[in-house]
PDB file of C-alpha atoms in Angstrom:
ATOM      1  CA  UNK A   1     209.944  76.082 129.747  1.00 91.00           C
ATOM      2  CA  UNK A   2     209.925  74.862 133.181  1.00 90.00           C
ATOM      3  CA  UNK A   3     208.797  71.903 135.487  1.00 89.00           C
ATOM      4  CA  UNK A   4     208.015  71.325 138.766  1.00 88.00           C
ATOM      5  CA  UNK A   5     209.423  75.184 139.499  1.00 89.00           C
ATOM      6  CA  UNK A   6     206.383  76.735 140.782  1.00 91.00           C
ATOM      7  CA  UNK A   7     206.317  79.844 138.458  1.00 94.00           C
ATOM      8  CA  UNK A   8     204.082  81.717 138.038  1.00 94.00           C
ATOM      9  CA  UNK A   9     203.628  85.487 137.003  1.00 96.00           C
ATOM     10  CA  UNK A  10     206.051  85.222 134.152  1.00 97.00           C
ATOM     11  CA  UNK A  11     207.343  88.862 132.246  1.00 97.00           C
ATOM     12  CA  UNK A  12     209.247  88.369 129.124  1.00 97.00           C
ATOM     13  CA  UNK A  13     212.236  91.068 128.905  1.00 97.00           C
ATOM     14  CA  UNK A  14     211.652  93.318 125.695  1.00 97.00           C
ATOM     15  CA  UNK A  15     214.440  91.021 123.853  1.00 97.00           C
ATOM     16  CA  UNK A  16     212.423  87.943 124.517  1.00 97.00           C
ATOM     17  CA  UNK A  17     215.357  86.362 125.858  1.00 97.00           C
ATOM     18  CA  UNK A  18     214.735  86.249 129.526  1.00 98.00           C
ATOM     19  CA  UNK A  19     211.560  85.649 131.747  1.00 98.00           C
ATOM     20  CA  UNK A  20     211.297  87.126 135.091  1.00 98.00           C
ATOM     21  CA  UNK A  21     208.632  85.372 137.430  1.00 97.00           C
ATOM     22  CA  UNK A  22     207.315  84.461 140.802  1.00 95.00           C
ATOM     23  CA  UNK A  23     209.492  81.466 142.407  1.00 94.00           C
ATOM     24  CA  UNK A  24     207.182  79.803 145.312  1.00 90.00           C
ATOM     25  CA  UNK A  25     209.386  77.915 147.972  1.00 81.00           C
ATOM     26  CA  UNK A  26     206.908  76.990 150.768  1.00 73.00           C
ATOM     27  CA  UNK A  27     206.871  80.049 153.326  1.00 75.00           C
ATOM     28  CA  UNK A  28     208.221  82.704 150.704  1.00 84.00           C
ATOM     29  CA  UNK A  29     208.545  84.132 146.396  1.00 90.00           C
ATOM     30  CA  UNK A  30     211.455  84.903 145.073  1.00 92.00           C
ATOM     31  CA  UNK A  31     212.063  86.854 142.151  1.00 95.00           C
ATOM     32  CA  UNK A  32     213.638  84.808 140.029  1.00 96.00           C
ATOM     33  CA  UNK A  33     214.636  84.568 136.187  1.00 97.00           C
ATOM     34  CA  UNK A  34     214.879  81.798 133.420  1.00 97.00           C
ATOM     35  CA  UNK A  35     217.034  82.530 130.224  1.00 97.00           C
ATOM     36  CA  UNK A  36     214.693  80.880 127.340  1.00 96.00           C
ATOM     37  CA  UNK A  37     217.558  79.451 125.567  1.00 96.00           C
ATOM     38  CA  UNK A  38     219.901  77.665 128.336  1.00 96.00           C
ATOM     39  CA  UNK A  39     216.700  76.762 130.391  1.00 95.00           C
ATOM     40  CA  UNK A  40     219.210  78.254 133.284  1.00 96.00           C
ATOM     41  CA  UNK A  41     217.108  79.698 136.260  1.00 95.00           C
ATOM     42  CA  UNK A  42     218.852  82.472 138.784  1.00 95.00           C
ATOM     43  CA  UNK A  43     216.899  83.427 141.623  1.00 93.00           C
ATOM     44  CA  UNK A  44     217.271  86.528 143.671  1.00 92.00           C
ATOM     45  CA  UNK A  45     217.915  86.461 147.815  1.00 81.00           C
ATOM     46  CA  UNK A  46     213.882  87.844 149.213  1.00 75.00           C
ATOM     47  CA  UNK A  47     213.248  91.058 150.581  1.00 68.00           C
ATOM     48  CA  UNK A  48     212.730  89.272 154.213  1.00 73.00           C
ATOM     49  CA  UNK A  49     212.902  85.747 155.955  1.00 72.00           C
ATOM     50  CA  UNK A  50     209.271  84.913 154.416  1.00 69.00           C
ATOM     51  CA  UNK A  51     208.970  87.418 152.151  1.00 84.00           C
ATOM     52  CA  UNK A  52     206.420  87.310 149.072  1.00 91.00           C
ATOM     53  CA  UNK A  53     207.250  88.678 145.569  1.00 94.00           C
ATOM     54  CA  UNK A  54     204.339  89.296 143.360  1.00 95.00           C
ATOM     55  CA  UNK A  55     204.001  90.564 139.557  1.00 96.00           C
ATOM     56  CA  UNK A  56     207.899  91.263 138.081  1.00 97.00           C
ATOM     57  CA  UNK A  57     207.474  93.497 135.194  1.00 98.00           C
ATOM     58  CA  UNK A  58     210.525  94.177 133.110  1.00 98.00           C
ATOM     59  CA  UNK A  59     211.832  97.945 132.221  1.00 97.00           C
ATOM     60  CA  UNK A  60     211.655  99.154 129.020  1.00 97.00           C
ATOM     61  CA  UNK A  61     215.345  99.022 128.167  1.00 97.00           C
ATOM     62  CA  UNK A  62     215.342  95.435 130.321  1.00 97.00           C
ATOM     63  CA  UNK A  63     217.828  96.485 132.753  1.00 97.00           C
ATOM     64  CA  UNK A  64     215.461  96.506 135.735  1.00 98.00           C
ATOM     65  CA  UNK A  65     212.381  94.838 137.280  1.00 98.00           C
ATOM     66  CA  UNK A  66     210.035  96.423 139.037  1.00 98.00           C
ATOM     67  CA  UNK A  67     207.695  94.137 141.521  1.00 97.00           C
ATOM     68  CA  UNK A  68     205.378  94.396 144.399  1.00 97.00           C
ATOM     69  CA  UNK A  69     206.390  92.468 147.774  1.00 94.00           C
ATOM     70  CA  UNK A  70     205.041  91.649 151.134  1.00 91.00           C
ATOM     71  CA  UNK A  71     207.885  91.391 154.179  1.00 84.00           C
ATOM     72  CA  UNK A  72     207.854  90.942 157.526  1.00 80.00           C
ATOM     73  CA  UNK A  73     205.213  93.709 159.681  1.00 80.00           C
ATOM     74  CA  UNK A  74     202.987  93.230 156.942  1.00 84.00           C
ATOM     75  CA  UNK A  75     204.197  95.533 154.618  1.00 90.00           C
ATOM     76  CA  UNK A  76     203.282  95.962 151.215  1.00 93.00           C
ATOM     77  CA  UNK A  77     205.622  98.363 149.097  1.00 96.00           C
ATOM     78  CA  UNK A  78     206.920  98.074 145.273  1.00 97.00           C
ATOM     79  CA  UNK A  79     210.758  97.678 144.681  1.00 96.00           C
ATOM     80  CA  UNK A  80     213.106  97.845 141.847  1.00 97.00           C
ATOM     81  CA  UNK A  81     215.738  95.237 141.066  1.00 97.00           C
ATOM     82  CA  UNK A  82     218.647  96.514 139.000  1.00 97.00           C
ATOM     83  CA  UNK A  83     220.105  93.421 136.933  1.00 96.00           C
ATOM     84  CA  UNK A  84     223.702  95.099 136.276  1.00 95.00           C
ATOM     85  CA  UNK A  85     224.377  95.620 139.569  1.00 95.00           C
ATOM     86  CA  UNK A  86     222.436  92.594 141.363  1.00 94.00           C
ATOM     87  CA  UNK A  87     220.666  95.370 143.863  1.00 94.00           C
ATOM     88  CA  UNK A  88     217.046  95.737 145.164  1.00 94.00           C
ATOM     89  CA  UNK A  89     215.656  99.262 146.059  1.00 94.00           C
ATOM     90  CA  UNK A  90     212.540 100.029 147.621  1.00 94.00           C
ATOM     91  CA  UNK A  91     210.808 102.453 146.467  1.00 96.00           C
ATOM     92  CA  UNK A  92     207.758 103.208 148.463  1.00 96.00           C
ATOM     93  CA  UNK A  93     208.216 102.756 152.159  1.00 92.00           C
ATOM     94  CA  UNK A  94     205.111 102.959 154.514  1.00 92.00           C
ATOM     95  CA  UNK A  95     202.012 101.323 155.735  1.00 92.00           C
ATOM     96  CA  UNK A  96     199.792 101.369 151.876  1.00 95.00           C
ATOM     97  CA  UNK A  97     199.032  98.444 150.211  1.00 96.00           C
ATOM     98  CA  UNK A  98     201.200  99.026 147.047  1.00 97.00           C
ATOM     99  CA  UNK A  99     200.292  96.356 143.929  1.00 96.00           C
ATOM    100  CA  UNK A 100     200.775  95.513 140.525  1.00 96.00           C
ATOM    101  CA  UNK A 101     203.329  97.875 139.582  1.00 97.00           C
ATOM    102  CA  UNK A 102     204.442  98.244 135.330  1.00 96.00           C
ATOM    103  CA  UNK A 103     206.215 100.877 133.242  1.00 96.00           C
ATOM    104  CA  UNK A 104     205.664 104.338 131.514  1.00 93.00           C
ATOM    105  CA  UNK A 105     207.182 103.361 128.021  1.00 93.00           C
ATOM    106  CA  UNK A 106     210.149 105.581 128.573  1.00 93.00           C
ATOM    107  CA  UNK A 107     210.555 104.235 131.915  1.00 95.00           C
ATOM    108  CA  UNK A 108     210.842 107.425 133.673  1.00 93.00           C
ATOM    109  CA  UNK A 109     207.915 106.046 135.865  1.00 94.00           C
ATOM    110  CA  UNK A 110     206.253 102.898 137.268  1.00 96.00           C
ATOM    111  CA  UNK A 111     203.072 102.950 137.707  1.00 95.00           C
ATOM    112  CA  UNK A 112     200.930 101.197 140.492  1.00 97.00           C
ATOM    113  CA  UNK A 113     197.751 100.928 142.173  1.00 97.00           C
ATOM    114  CA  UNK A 114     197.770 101.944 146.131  1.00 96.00           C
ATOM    115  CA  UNK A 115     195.106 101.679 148.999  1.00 95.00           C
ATOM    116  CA  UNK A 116     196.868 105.407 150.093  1.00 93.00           C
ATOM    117  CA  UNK A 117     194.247 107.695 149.801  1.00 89.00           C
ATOM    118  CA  UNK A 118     191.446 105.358 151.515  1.00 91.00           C
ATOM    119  CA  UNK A 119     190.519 103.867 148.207  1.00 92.00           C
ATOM    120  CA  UNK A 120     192.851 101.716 145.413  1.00 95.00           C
ATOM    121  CA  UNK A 121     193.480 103.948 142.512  1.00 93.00           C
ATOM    122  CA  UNK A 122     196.497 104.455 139.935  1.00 93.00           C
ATOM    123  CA  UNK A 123     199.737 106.445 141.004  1.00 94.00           C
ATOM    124  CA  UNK A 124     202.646 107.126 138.965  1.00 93.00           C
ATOM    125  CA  UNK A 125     205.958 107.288 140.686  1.00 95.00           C
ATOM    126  CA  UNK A 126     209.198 108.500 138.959  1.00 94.00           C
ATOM    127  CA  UNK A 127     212.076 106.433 139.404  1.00 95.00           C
ATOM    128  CA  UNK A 128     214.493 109.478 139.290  1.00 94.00           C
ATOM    129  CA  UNK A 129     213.341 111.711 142.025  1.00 94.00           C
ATOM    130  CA  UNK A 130     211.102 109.677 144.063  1.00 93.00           C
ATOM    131  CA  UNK A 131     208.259 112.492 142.952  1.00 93.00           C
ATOM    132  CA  UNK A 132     204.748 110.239 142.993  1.00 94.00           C
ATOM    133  CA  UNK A 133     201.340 111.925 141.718  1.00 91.00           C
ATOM    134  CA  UNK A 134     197.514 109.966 142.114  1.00 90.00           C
ATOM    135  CA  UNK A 135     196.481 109.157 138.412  1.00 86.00           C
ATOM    136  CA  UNK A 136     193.342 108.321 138.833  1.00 85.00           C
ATOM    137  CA  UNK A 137     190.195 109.536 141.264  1.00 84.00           C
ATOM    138  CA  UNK A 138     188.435 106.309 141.421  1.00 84.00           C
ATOM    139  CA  UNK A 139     184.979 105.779 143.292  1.00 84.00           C
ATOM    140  CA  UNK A 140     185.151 102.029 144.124  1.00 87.00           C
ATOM    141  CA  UNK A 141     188.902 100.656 143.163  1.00 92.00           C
ATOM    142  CA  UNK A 142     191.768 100.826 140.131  1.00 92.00           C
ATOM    143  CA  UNK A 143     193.676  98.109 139.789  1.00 93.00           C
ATOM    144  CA  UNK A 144     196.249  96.246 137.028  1.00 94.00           C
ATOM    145  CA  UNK A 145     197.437  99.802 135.431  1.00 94.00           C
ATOM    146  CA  UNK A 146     199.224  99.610 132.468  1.00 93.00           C
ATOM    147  CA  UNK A 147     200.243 102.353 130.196  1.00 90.00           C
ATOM    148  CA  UNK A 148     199.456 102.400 125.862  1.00 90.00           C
ATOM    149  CA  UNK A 149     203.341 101.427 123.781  1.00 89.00           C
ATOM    150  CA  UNK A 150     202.852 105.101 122.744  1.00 87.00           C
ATOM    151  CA  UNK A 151     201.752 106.443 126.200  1.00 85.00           C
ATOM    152  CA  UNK A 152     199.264 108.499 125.011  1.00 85.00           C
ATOM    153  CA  UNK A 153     196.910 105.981 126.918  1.00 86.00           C
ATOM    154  CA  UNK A 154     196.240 103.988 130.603  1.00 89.00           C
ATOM    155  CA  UNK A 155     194.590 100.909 130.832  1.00 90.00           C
ATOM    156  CA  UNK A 156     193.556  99.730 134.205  1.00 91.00           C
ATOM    157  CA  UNK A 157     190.255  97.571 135.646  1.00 89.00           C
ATOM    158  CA  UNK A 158     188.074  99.137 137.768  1.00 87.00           C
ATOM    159  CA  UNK A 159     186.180  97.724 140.825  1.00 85.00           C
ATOM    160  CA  UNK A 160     182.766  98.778 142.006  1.00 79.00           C
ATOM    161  CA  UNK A 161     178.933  97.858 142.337  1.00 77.00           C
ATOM    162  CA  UNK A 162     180.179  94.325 142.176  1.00 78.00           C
ATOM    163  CA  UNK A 163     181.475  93.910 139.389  1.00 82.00           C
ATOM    164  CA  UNK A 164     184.784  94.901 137.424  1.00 84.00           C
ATOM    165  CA  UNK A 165     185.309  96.807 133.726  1.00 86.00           C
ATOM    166  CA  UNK A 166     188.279  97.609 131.766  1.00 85.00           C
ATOM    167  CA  UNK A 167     188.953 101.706 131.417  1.00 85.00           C
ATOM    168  CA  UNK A 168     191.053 103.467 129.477  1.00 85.00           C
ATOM    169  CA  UNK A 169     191.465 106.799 129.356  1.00 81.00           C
ATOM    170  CA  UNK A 170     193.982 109.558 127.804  1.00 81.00           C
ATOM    171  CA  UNK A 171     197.318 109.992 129.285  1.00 74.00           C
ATOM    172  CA  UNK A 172     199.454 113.323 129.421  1.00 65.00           C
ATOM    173  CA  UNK A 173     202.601 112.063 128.601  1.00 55.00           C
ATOM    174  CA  UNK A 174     205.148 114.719 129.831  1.00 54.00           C
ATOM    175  CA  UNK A 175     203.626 113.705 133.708  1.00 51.00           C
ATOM    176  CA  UNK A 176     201.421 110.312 133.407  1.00 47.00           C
ATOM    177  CA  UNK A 177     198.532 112.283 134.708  1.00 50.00           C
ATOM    178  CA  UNK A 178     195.370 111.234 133.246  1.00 48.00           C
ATOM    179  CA  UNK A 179     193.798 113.957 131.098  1.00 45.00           C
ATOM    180  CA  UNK A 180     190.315 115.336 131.447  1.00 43.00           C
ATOM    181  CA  UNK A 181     187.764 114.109 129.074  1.00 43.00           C
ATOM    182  CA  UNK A 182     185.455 110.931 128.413  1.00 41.00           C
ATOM    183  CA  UNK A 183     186.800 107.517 129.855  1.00 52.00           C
ATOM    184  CA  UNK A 184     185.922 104.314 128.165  1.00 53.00           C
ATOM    185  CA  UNK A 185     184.288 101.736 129.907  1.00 51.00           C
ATOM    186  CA  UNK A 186     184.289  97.841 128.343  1.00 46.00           C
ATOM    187  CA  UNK A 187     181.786  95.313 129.703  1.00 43.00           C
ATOM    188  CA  UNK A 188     182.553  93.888 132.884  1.00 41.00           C
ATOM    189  CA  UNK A 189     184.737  90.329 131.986  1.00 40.00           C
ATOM    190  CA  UNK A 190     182.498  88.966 135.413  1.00 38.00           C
ATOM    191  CA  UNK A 191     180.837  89.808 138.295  1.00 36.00           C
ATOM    192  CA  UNK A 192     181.826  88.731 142.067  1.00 34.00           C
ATOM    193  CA  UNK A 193     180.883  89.040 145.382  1.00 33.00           C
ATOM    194  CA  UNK A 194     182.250  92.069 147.878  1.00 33.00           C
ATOM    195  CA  UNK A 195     182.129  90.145 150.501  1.00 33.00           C
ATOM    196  CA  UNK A 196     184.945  87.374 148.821  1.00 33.00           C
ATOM    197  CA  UNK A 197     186.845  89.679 146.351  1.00 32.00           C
ATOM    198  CA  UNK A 198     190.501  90.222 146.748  1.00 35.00           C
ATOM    199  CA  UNK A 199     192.664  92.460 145.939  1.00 35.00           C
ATOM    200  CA  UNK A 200     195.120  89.834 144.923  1.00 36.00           C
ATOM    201  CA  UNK A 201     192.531  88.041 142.185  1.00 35.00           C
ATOM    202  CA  UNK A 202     193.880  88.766 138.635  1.00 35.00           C
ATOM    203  CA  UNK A 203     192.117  88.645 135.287  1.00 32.00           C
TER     204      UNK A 203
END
C-alpha cells in the first residue's frame, strides 16, 4: 500500500477505506492518512516543531482519531483529531506519561494507560466532559488497553516479575470501570529484562 513512506502503526477506519498511521520524517511523526483506493496520502501539521505521534486509533463512527504524542518539554499527553473539521485537541494536559490510547465501542470514552498514579495502569477518559476514572489497580504495569466489540470486556497486557501476560477482565459498561470478580491471566507471550524494557516495546 505504500513505499518508501515510513509507516508504521497503521489503523484501518471501521469502513476499511482509510488507514491512519505513523509518518516518520527524520526529527518528528506525523499523523498521517492513506485512502486504500487512490493510494492518496494526507498528512496532518505535528503537535510541535519535533513532535512524535504514536498509535492513531480510529473512532467508532470514523470521524476522529485518537493518538498519543510527545512535544516539546517532554510531554506525553493523548489528543484527538477531528477529520470534519481538520482540528487537533488535547485532551490530557500535564506532566504523566499518557500511551496507547483506543475506544469504548460507543466512543463515549478513550481509553489509555498512564504513569499518573506512580504506576502504568488503564484509565478511561470521556470525550464529552473531560471526566477520567483509573480502570485498573495494577501491581507492576497495564499497558495496550483495548475494550471487547460488545464492551462487556477489557483487554490489556500486564507487566511485572519480568515478564508480561494478557488480562482480561469484565467491564461495567455504563462507566468503563472494571468490575469486581476473577481476572484472566494468558501465558506470558515472552519474558524480558527490567533493566532494558520500555514502555514503548509493543507486542
Amino acid at each position: 500500500l505504500t513505499f518508501g513512506k515510513r509507516a508504521t502503526e497503521p489503523n484501518a477506519s471501521p469502513d476499511g477505506r482509510t488507514i491512519a498511521f505513523r509518518r516518520n520524517d527524520q526529527a518528528q511523526s506525523r499523523l498521517a492518512f492513506l485512502d486504500v483506493a487512490t493510494g492518496d496520502i494526507t498528512e496532518v501539521a505535528p503537535v510541535s516543531r519535533i513532535g512524535q505521534v504514536y498509535t492513531p486509533r480510529f473512532s467508532p463512527d470514523g470521524k476522529q482519531v485518537a493518538f498519543s504524542a510527545w512535544r516539546e518539554g517532554g510531554y506525553r499527553d493523548i489528543y484527538l483529531y477531528d477529520r470534519e473539521t481538520g482540528t487537533t485537541r488535547r485532551l490530557t494536559a500535564d506532566r504523566h506519561m499518557d500511551l496507547s490510547p483506543s475506544w469504548s465501542p460507543d466512543g463515549r470514552h478513550v481509553i489509555f494507560s498512564s504513569d499518573r498514579d506512580g504506576v502504568f495502569n488503564v484509565y478511561a477518559l470521556e470525550v464529552a466532559t473531560g471526566e477520567m476514572r483509573q480502570v485498573s489497580n495494577v501491581l507492576g504495569a497495564a499497558f495496550e488497553p483495548m475494550v471487547s466489540h460488545d464492551g462487556t470486556q477489557i483487554a490489556y497486557v500486564a507487566a511485572s516479575g519480568g515478564r508480561q501476560q494478557l488480562h482480561l477482565r469484565a467491564v461495567d459498561r455504563s462507566d468503563a470501570t472494571i468490575l469486581p470478580g476473577t481476572e484472566q491471566a494468558f501465558a506470558p507471550f515472552f519474558s524480558f529484562s527490567p533493566s532494558v524494557f520500555s514502555v514503548e516495546s509493543r507486542i
